[in-house]
C-alpha cells in the first residue's frame, strides 16, 4: 500500500515536471536569497569582532585625550603611577600601492589580545619592524619596504606594527590612546586624579562598529526576508496547485482504504524531501550570490562606516543551518494549507476541482478585512515614529502586507467594473473569466505587486537621495583644494605659506567627544563667507552665523539633531570641558555615522588648546598652481592634497556604494516575482483547458485564444503595476521619513521620477509577457489536440 | 651567585613556554655572547658606577630578598627584582632601544605565596637603573637610595612593589659593607669559564609594611641585595640552579649555589660578621635534596641538606612555604627558609629549571 501510495505521488510530478521544477526553484531561490543575505551579515559581523579582538581579547577600556592624541610621556606617567596601560598609535599611511590604517602596539605592555599574540610569535622581529596584515590587504599593498606577514586576525585595510615602527612611518613621537588592562592592581590612585584630562572609554564603545552598522544589516535582513516571502509565494502556489490537481487521486486512495494518517505522512515526507533538496541547492546558490555581492558590501561598509570587512566570503555553518531552517519553516507555511485541506477532504463527495474558486468570494471578504486591520496597524505605527528602526520596519511590513492582501480585492473590483462595461459576448467572457481565475493567480500577483512596489519605493528613495545629495555636495565642497598635514609641525609650517597664497585658509580642527551619549566629534569653524553662503541649515535661529562666530552657541549635524531631538533656540548641548551651549541650528551631514557639533574657531582653541589641525580647506582662483607649489616647496605627497573634483568623486563613489546592494537585491526580487507569475500561469494553463475548449468548439482559433491569454496576463500585470505605484510611493516615503531617519539620522524630501516608472513598466511588461508566453505558445501550438482532451477528461 | 631567572628571548617568554632543562639552558641563558661585553678577571668593580645599568652586557639584575617577622610572630618573605635584558649591546632613545626590562615581586607567608611581574622597553622612561640619584624602577615598582650624601647609595634603600592583591613598602639599612663574590667580584659559573660580575649587600636591617588582602602588617627583619651582570653566565649543558643566601644566628652570612649540568658546578662565599669574604671553589659545597613538593607537573626539592666539610658546616633547610612558586611568564621557586643542624639561621632559596 505504501509503495502504491509512493508511486501514485511520484506519478503526478512525473507528469508535471515543470510544476516540480517551479516548486524546487521557488524553494531554492527563497533559500538562496535569505541565506545569501545572512551570509553577508555573518561575515561582516565576524569582521567587526576580529577588529575588536585585535587589541584586547575581552575588550579593554581606552584612555583618550579630547584632541585625539597625546604625548608619549602620558603613558610613562600613568605606568609610574601603577596603572597598567599600553600605548596605541593609529594613523593612515601610504604603503605600497594603497593607503592603510597603521595600528602600532607595544607588545610588552599590551593586554592579552590577537595583536600582541601575533607580535609574540617573533618579538624581536616585530620590534625590529615586522608587521602583520590581512592577506587581502597584502595583495592591495603589493610590495612595500615593510616586512609584512599574512594574518586573518588583522582587520582588512589595517597593518599591525610595533609602536616604534608606526611612529617612524607616521613621523610622530605621539600616541593616539592608551588601552587599559582589565586587571589592575589594588590601591591605585583613581584615574580622574592621575590624569583628569583623559577620557575613559568603556570597552566596546570605542569601536562602535556593531552599533553603527546595525541599521545596514537590518536593511539587508529586511530585503532578505522580502525575497524569501516572494519565494514562498511560488512554493505556495505550486504546492496548492499540486494539491488541487491530485484531489481526485487523494479521494481515490482514501476510498481504497488508505488511512488519513499515512496519507498525511506521505504528503509531509514529500514536502520534507523537496525542502531538503531545494534547500541544499539554495544554500549553494546563496553562497555564490553572497560571494558575488560581498565585494560591494565590503566597499559599502568601509565607505560608509570605515568598517574593516574583507571582500571575500568564508563558509560559515551558522548561516547555512539558519538558511535551511528557514526553508523548512517556509515549506511548512506554504504546505500547511494543503494539509489542512487534506484533513477536511470529504471522501465521498463528488470531485469538485473548481470548488475553491467558487468559494473564494467569502475568502476575499476575509482578506479585505485583514488588509484593513493591517493598514490600521501601519497607520498607528506611522503616527508614532519614535519607535526605532525595528518599529520602522514593522510599519513597512504591515503596510506592504496590507497592500498585498488588498490586491485581489481591488483587482476583483476593477475587473467587475470592466465586465459591466464590456460589450459583446467575447469581451464579457474575457473579463468574467479573468475574475474567475483571479484567486488562483492572486498570490503570484501579490508577489508581483510587492516586488514592483519595492522597486518603485527603493528607486524613488535612492533617486531622491541622490538629487539631494548632489545639491548638498556642490554646496559643501566649495573649497578648491584640501590639504592634510602629516602632523602638527607640518601644519604649523604650512599655515603662513598658505595664508600668503590663497584667498582663504580654513583650518579644520577636531576632537573626539561623546555628544548626548553618542560617539561623536566636535569641529572648529572659522567665520567665513564660504560657510555663511553655502551651508544649508535646518531650523536655524535668527542671525545664526553671527551668533556662532561670537562663540554664543553650537551647530549640530542632522544626525545628532534628530537622534537627540534637539530644538534649536531652546535646547543646549554639553561639550567636553565646557558649559552646555545653546543649539543654534542643524546642518545636513549625509554619509556620516557619527554625531557632530561645530563651534567657532576661537572658542574651540580656548577650550581644546592641544588639538592639531587635521586639514586645511583652501579657497583659491588657481588650484593647480597652488597644488604644484605645495608639492614642490613642501614635498607633500599626492595623497595629502585633494582638489574639489577628487573630493566630489570620492563622495559620489561612497554614495553609489551605499545602494549597490539595495539595487542588486531589488532586481533579484523582481526576477523572483516574475518567476512566481510564470509558475502560476503555467499551472493554471493546464487546468483551464476545460474552460477554453468550449470557446474553441464555438469557433475561436487556438491562435486567437492564445492572444487572449497573453492579453489577460498583460492586463492583470498593468492593473497590478497601477496598484503598486501608490504602494511604492508610500514605501519610499516611509524609507525617507522613518527608516532613513532611524538608520542614518537624516531625513530627505520625497521627489518623484516618472521616467523611472516608465522604465519599470516596460520591464514589468516584458517580465509578464515572458511569464505568459510559454503557456500561450503551448495553447497555440498544441491547439486542437489539447483542447479536445478537455472534453475527454470527465472531471 | 644569584644567577636568577633571566630573559634573553622575550618571544618565548611572552608565549609563556615552560622552561624545563634544555640544551639551551634555563631561559636561554646558555646562548653565546656575540657582540656583548664579557666579564674579565681582574677588572675591579667601581662604585657608584657599577650600581647603575650596564647596557653593553646582555643581562643584569637588582635582586632584593628579605626574611621578615610580624608583630604577632608570623614569618614572611619578600622578593623585589628588576631584570634587564638587551637584544643588542647598545642603548637608544625611544622605542628603538634594544633594552628590555622585567620586574618580579614575591611575597610569601606560611599559607600563601603572592607574585607579580611587569615588562617594559628601555628608552621611554618606563623602566631603568640610574646612579645619581640611585633609582632602579619599572612602572611604580622602585628601589630608591635613601643614603646620606657621601655614603654609598646602597647603604639605605627603599623598595616598593605592587601586585593584584598585595604590595609592600620596605626600608633597607645596611649594617655592614658590600661583599664581592668570587675573585674580587669576578664570579665563575662553569668549569668552561662562563662568568659574571657579582657583588652583594648581605647585611640589611629591614623595616616596613606589607599590604596583604587581610590588611597591612608592620614587619622587621633581615635583607640581602644581589647585583650581577653578564653576557653568558651558563654553560650549554647547564639546565638550572639551586641557590641560597643564608644569615646565621651568630652574624655570619653565606651565599652558595649549584649549577646542574652534566657536571654539577658549585660555588659560594663565606662571609664573616664584619664582611670579609672567603670564596668557596667548585666542589667545596654539597647540595642534597631531602624532601620534594609536587607543584602542578613539577617535582621541586624544597628541603635541602647543605654541607661544607672544610668549614664543618652541615645544615638542613626547611621552607616557610613549600609552595613558593613564582607562577609568571618565567616560572621558578623562590622563598624564605629556616635552617638547623651544625648551624642555624634564616635565608632565601631559589631554584630554577624544574
PDB file of C-alpha atoms in Angstrom, chain B residues 74-208:
ATOM      1  CA  UNK B  74      54.199  35.435  61.783  1.00  0.00           C
ATOM      2  CA  UNK B  75      57.060  34.973  59.329  1.00  0.00           C
ATOM      3  CA  UNK B  76      57.197  36.466  55.857  1.00  0.00           C
ATOM      4  CA  UNK B  77      59.488  36.525  52.844  1.00  0.00           C
ATOM      5  CA  UNK B  78      59.730  39.298  50.276  1.00  0.00           C
ATOM      6  CA  UNK B  79      61.425  39.410  46.866  1.00  0.00           C
ATOM      7  CA  UNK B  80      61.917  42.505  44.669  1.00  0.00           C
ATOM      8  CA  UNK B  81      63.747  42.025  41.366  1.00  0.00           C
ATOM      9  CA  UNK B  82      64.489  44.126  38.336  1.00  0.00           C
ATOM     10  CA  UNK B  83      65.937  42.311  35.315  1.00  0.00           C
ATOM     11  CA  UNK B  84      67.476  43.955  32.311  1.00  0.00           C
ATOM     12  CA  UNK B  85      67.942  42.065  29.072  1.00  0.00           C
ATOM     13  CA  UNK B  86      69.408  43.506  25.875  1.00  0.00           C
ATOM     14  CA  UNK B  87      68.593  42.410  22.325  1.00  0.00           C
ATOM     15  CA  UNK B  88      71.724  44.278  21.215  1.00  0.00           C
ATOM     16  CA  UNK B  89      74.696  45.760  23.132  1.00  0.00           C
ATOM     17  CA  UNK B  90      73.642  49.390  22.891  1.00  0.00           C
ATOM     18  CA  UNK B  91      71.165  51.939  24.155  1.00  0.00           C
ATOM     19  CA  UNK B  92      68.955  54.261  22.109  1.00  0.00           C
ATOM     20  CA  UNK B  93      66.189  56.787  22.685  1.00  0.00           C
ATOM     21  CA  UNK B  94      62.518  55.813  22.457  1.00  0.00           C
ATOM     22  CA  UNK B  95      61.232  52.566  21.021  1.00  0.00           C
ATOM     23  CA  UNK B  96      64.492  51.939  19.180  1.00  0.00           C
ATOM     24  CA  UNK B  97      66.115  50.939  22.455  1.00  0.00           C
ATOM     25  CA  UNK B  98      67.130  47.260  22.411  1.00  0.00           C
ATOM     26  CA  UNK B  99      66.878  47.090  26.188  1.00  0.00           C
ATOM     27  CA  UNK B 100      64.023  45.145  27.753  1.00  0.00           C
ATOM     28  CA  UNK B 101      63.161  45.272  31.422  1.00  0.00           C
ATOM     29  CA  UNK B 102      61.252  42.851  33.604  1.00  0.00           C
ATOM     30  CA  UNK B 103      60.185  43.180  37.211  1.00  0.00           C
ATOM     31  CA  UNK B 104      59.327  40.310  39.556  1.00  0.00           C
ATOM     32  CA  UNK B 105      57.882  40.668  43.024  1.00  0.00           C
ATOM     33  CA  UNK B 106      57.029  37.939  45.509  1.00  0.00           C
ATOM     34  CA  UNK B 107      55.539  37.854  48.988  1.00  0.00           C
ATOM     35  CA  UNK B 108      55.483  34.598  50.935  1.00  0.00           C
ATOM     36  CA  UNK B 109      53.556  33.720  54.089  1.00  0.00           C
ATOM     37  CA  UNK B 110      53.251  30.308  55.695  1.00  0.00           C
ATOM     38  CA  UNK B 111      49.867  29.844  53.993  1.00  0.00           C
ATOM     39  CA  UNK B 112      50.135  31.782  50.742  1.00  0.00           C
ATOM     40  CA  UNK B 113      52.505  32.948  48.065  1.00  0.00           C
ATOM     41  CA  UNK B 114      51.857  36.086  46.004  1.00  0.00           C
ATOM     42  CA  UNK B 115      53.715  37.030  42.846  1.00  0.00           C
ATOM     43  CA  UNK B 116      53.552  39.671  40.116  1.00  0.00           C
ATOM     44  CA  UNK B 117      55.538  40.735  37.074  1.00  0.00           C
ATOM     45  CA  UNK B 118      55.989  43.814  34.899  1.00  0.00           C
ATOM     46  CA  UNK B 119      57.512  44.348  31.461  1.00  0.00           C
ATOM     47  CA  UNK B 120      58.936  47.439  29.833  1.00  0.00           C
ATOM     48  CA  UNK B 121      61.108  48.539  26.972  1.00  0.00           C
ATOM     49  CA  UNK B 122      64.013  50.833  27.558  1.00  0.00           C
ATOM     50  CA  UNK B 123      64.241  54.281  26.020  1.00  0.00           C
ATOM     51  CA  UNK B 124      60.871  55.622  27.163  1.00  0.00           C
ATOM     52  CA  UNK B 125      61.433  56.100  30.887  1.00  0.00           C
ATOM     53  CA  UNK B 126      59.061  53.318  31.880  1.00  0.00           C
ATOM     54  CA  UNK B 127      61.947  51.402  33.475  1.00  0.00           C
ATOM     55  CA  UNK B 128      65.642  51.857  34.142  1.00  0.00           C
ATOM     56  CA  UNK B 129      68.559  51.849  36.570  1.00  0.00           C
ATOM     57  CA  UNK B 130      70.339  55.172  37.126  1.00  0.00           C
ATOM     58  CA  UNK B 131      73.148  56.118  39.512  1.00  0.00           C
ATOM     59  CA  UNK B 132      72.758  59.691  40.622  1.00  0.00           C
ATOM     60  CA  UNK B 133      70.455  59.643  42.434  1.00  0.00           C
ATOM     61  CA  UNK B 134      70.235  55.882  42.504  1.00  0.00           C
ATOM     62  CA  UNK B 135      66.865  54.670  41.206  1.00  0.00           C
ATOM     63  CA  UNK B 136      66.035  51.273  39.776  1.00  0.00           C
ATOM     64  CA  UNK B 137      62.412  51.111  38.663  1.00  0.00           C
ATOM     65  CA  UNK B 138      59.804  49.586  36.441  1.00  0.00           C
ATOM     66  CA  UNK B 139      56.383  51.278  36.421  1.00  0.00           C
ATOM     67  CA  UNK B 140      55.586  52.188  40.035  1.00  0.00           C
ATOM     68  CA  UNK B 141      57.877  49.479  41.404  1.00  0.00           C
ATOM     69  CA  UNK B 142      61.076  51.038  42.634  1.00  0.00           C
ATOM     70  CA  UNK B 143      64.244  50.641  44.633  1.00  0.00           C
ATOM     71  CA  UNK B 144      65.483  54.091  45.611  1.00  0.00           C
ATOM     72  CA  UNK B 145      68.539  55.134  47.553  1.00  0.00           C
ATOM     73  CA  UNK B 146      67.848  56.877  50.888  1.00  0.00           C
ATOM     74  CA  UNK B 147      71.549  57.074  51.707  1.00  0.00           C
ATOM     75  CA  UNK B 148      73.013  60.253  53.181  1.00  0.00           C
ATOM     76  CA  UNK B 149      75.162  62.386  50.936  1.00  0.00           C
ATOM     77  CA  UNK B 150      78.668  60.935  50.614  1.00  0.00           C
ATOM     78  CA  UNK B 151      77.590  57.480  51.723  1.00  0.00           C
ATOM     79  CA  UNK B 152      77.281  54.528  49.345  1.00  0.00           C
ATOM     80  CA  UNK B 153      73.943  54.577  47.551  1.00  0.00           C
ATOM     81  CA  UNK B 154      73.177  51.044  48.756  1.00  0.00           C
ATOM     82  CA  UNK B 155      73.651  51.904  52.424  1.00  0.00           C
ATOM     83  CA  UNK B 156      69.988  52.795  52.677  1.00  0.00           C
ATOM     84  CA  UNK B 157      67.281  51.774  50.223  1.00  0.00           C
ATOM     85  CA  UNK B 158      63.520  51.934  49.941  1.00  0.00           C
ATOM     86  CA  UNK B 159      61.710  49.295  47.904  1.00  0.00           C
ATOM     87  CA  UNK B 160      58.136  49.181  46.709  1.00  0.00           C
ATOM     88  CA  UNK B 161      56.204  46.772  44.520  1.00  0.00           C
ATOM     89  CA  UNK B 162      52.545  46.078  43.944  1.00  0.00           C
ATOM     90  CA  UNK B 163      50.646  43.082  42.587  1.00  0.00           C
ATOM     91  CA  UNK B 164      46.967  42.424  42.036  1.00  0.00           C
ATOM     92  CA  UNK B 165      46.342  41.622  45.704  1.00  0.00           C
ATOM     93  CA  UNK B 166      49.498  42.624  47.582  1.00  0.00           C
ATOM     94  CA  UNK B 167      52.085  45.347  47.891  1.00  0.00           C
ATOM     95  CA  UNK B 168      54.979  46.257  50.143  1.00  0.00           C
ATOM     96  CA  UNK B 169      56.965  49.317  51.224  1.00  0.00           C
ATOM     97  CA  UNK B 170      60.233  48.421  52.950  1.00  0.00           C
ATOM     98  CA  UNK B 171      63.305  50.328  54.140  1.00  0.00           C
ATOM     99  CA  UNK B 172      66.684  48.568  53.923  1.00  0.00           C
ATOM    100  CA  UNK B 173      69.537  49.864  56.120  1.00  0.00           C
ATOM    101  CA  UNK B 174      72.979  48.305  55.722  1.00  0.00           C
ATOM    102  CA  UNK B 175      74.847  47.209  58.886  1.00  0.00           C
ATOM    103  CA  UNK B 176      77.959  46.037  57.074  1.00  0.00           C
ATOM    104  CA  UNK B 177      79.989  46.551  53.904  1.00  0.00           C
ATOM    105  CA  UNK B 178      79.382  45.461  50.273  1.00  0.00           C
ATOM    106  CA  UNK B 179      80.742  41.949  49.603  1.00  0.00           C
ATOM    107  CA  UNK B 180      82.334  40.893  46.289  1.00  0.00           C
ATOM    108  CA  UNK B 181      81.956  37.282  45.269  1.00  0.00           C
ATOM    109  CA  UNK B 182      84.495  35.050  43.519  1.00  0.00           C
ATOM    110  CA  UNK B 183      87.754  36.690  42.564  1.00  0.00           C
ATOM    111  CA  UNK B 184      87.118  40.272  43.717  1.00  0.00           C
ATOM    112  CA  UNK B 185      83.696  40.281  42.045  1.00  0.00           C
ATOM    113  CA  UNK B 186      84.549  38.012  39.100  1.00  0.00           C
ATOM    114  CA  UNK B 187      82.290  35.005  39.692  1.00  0.00           C
ATOM    115  CA  UNK B 188      82.856  31.735  37.818  1.00  0.00           C
ATOM    116  CA  UNK B 189      79.769  29.905  36.599  1.00  0.00           C
ATOM    117  CA  UNK B 190      81.204  26.788  34.969  1.00  0.00           C
ATOM    118  CA  UNK B 191      84.395  24.803  34.556  1.00  0.00           C
ATOM    119  CA  UNK B 192      84.483  26.060  30.919  1.00  0.00           C
ATOM    120  CA  UNK B 193      84.945  29.648  32.015  1.00  0.00           C
ATOM    121  CA  UNK B 194      81.499  31.261  31.929  1.00  0.00           C
ATOM    122  CA  UNK B 195      81.446  34.037  34.483  1.00  0.00           C
ATOM    123  CA  UNK B 196      79.679  37.161  35.701  1.00  0.00           C
ATOM    124  CA  UNK B 197      80.335  40.231  37.807  1.00  0.00           C
ATOM    125  CA  UNK B 198      78.658  39.658  41.144  1.00  0.00           C
ATOM    126  CA  UNK B 199      78.515  41.520  44.438  1.00  0.00           C
ATOM    127  CA  UNK B 200      76.093  41.731  47.344  1.00  0.00           C
ATOM    128  CA  UNK B 201      74.979  43.731  50.323  1.00  0.00           C
ATOM    129  CA  UNK B 202      74.061  40.920  52.764  1.00  0.00           C
ATOM    130  CA  UNK B 203      73.753  42.991  55.964  1.00  0.00           C
ATOM    131  CA  UNK B 204      70.425  44.809  55.713  1.00  0.00           C
ATOM    132  CA  UNK B 205      68.151  45.511  58.637  1.00  0.00           C
ATOM    133  CA  UNK B 206      64.628  45.835  57.213  1.00  0.00           C
ATOM    134  CA  UNK B 207      61.534  47.651  58.486  1.00  0.00           C
ATOM    135  CA  UNK B 208      58.316  48.494  56.728  1.00  0.00           C
TER     136      UNK B 208
END
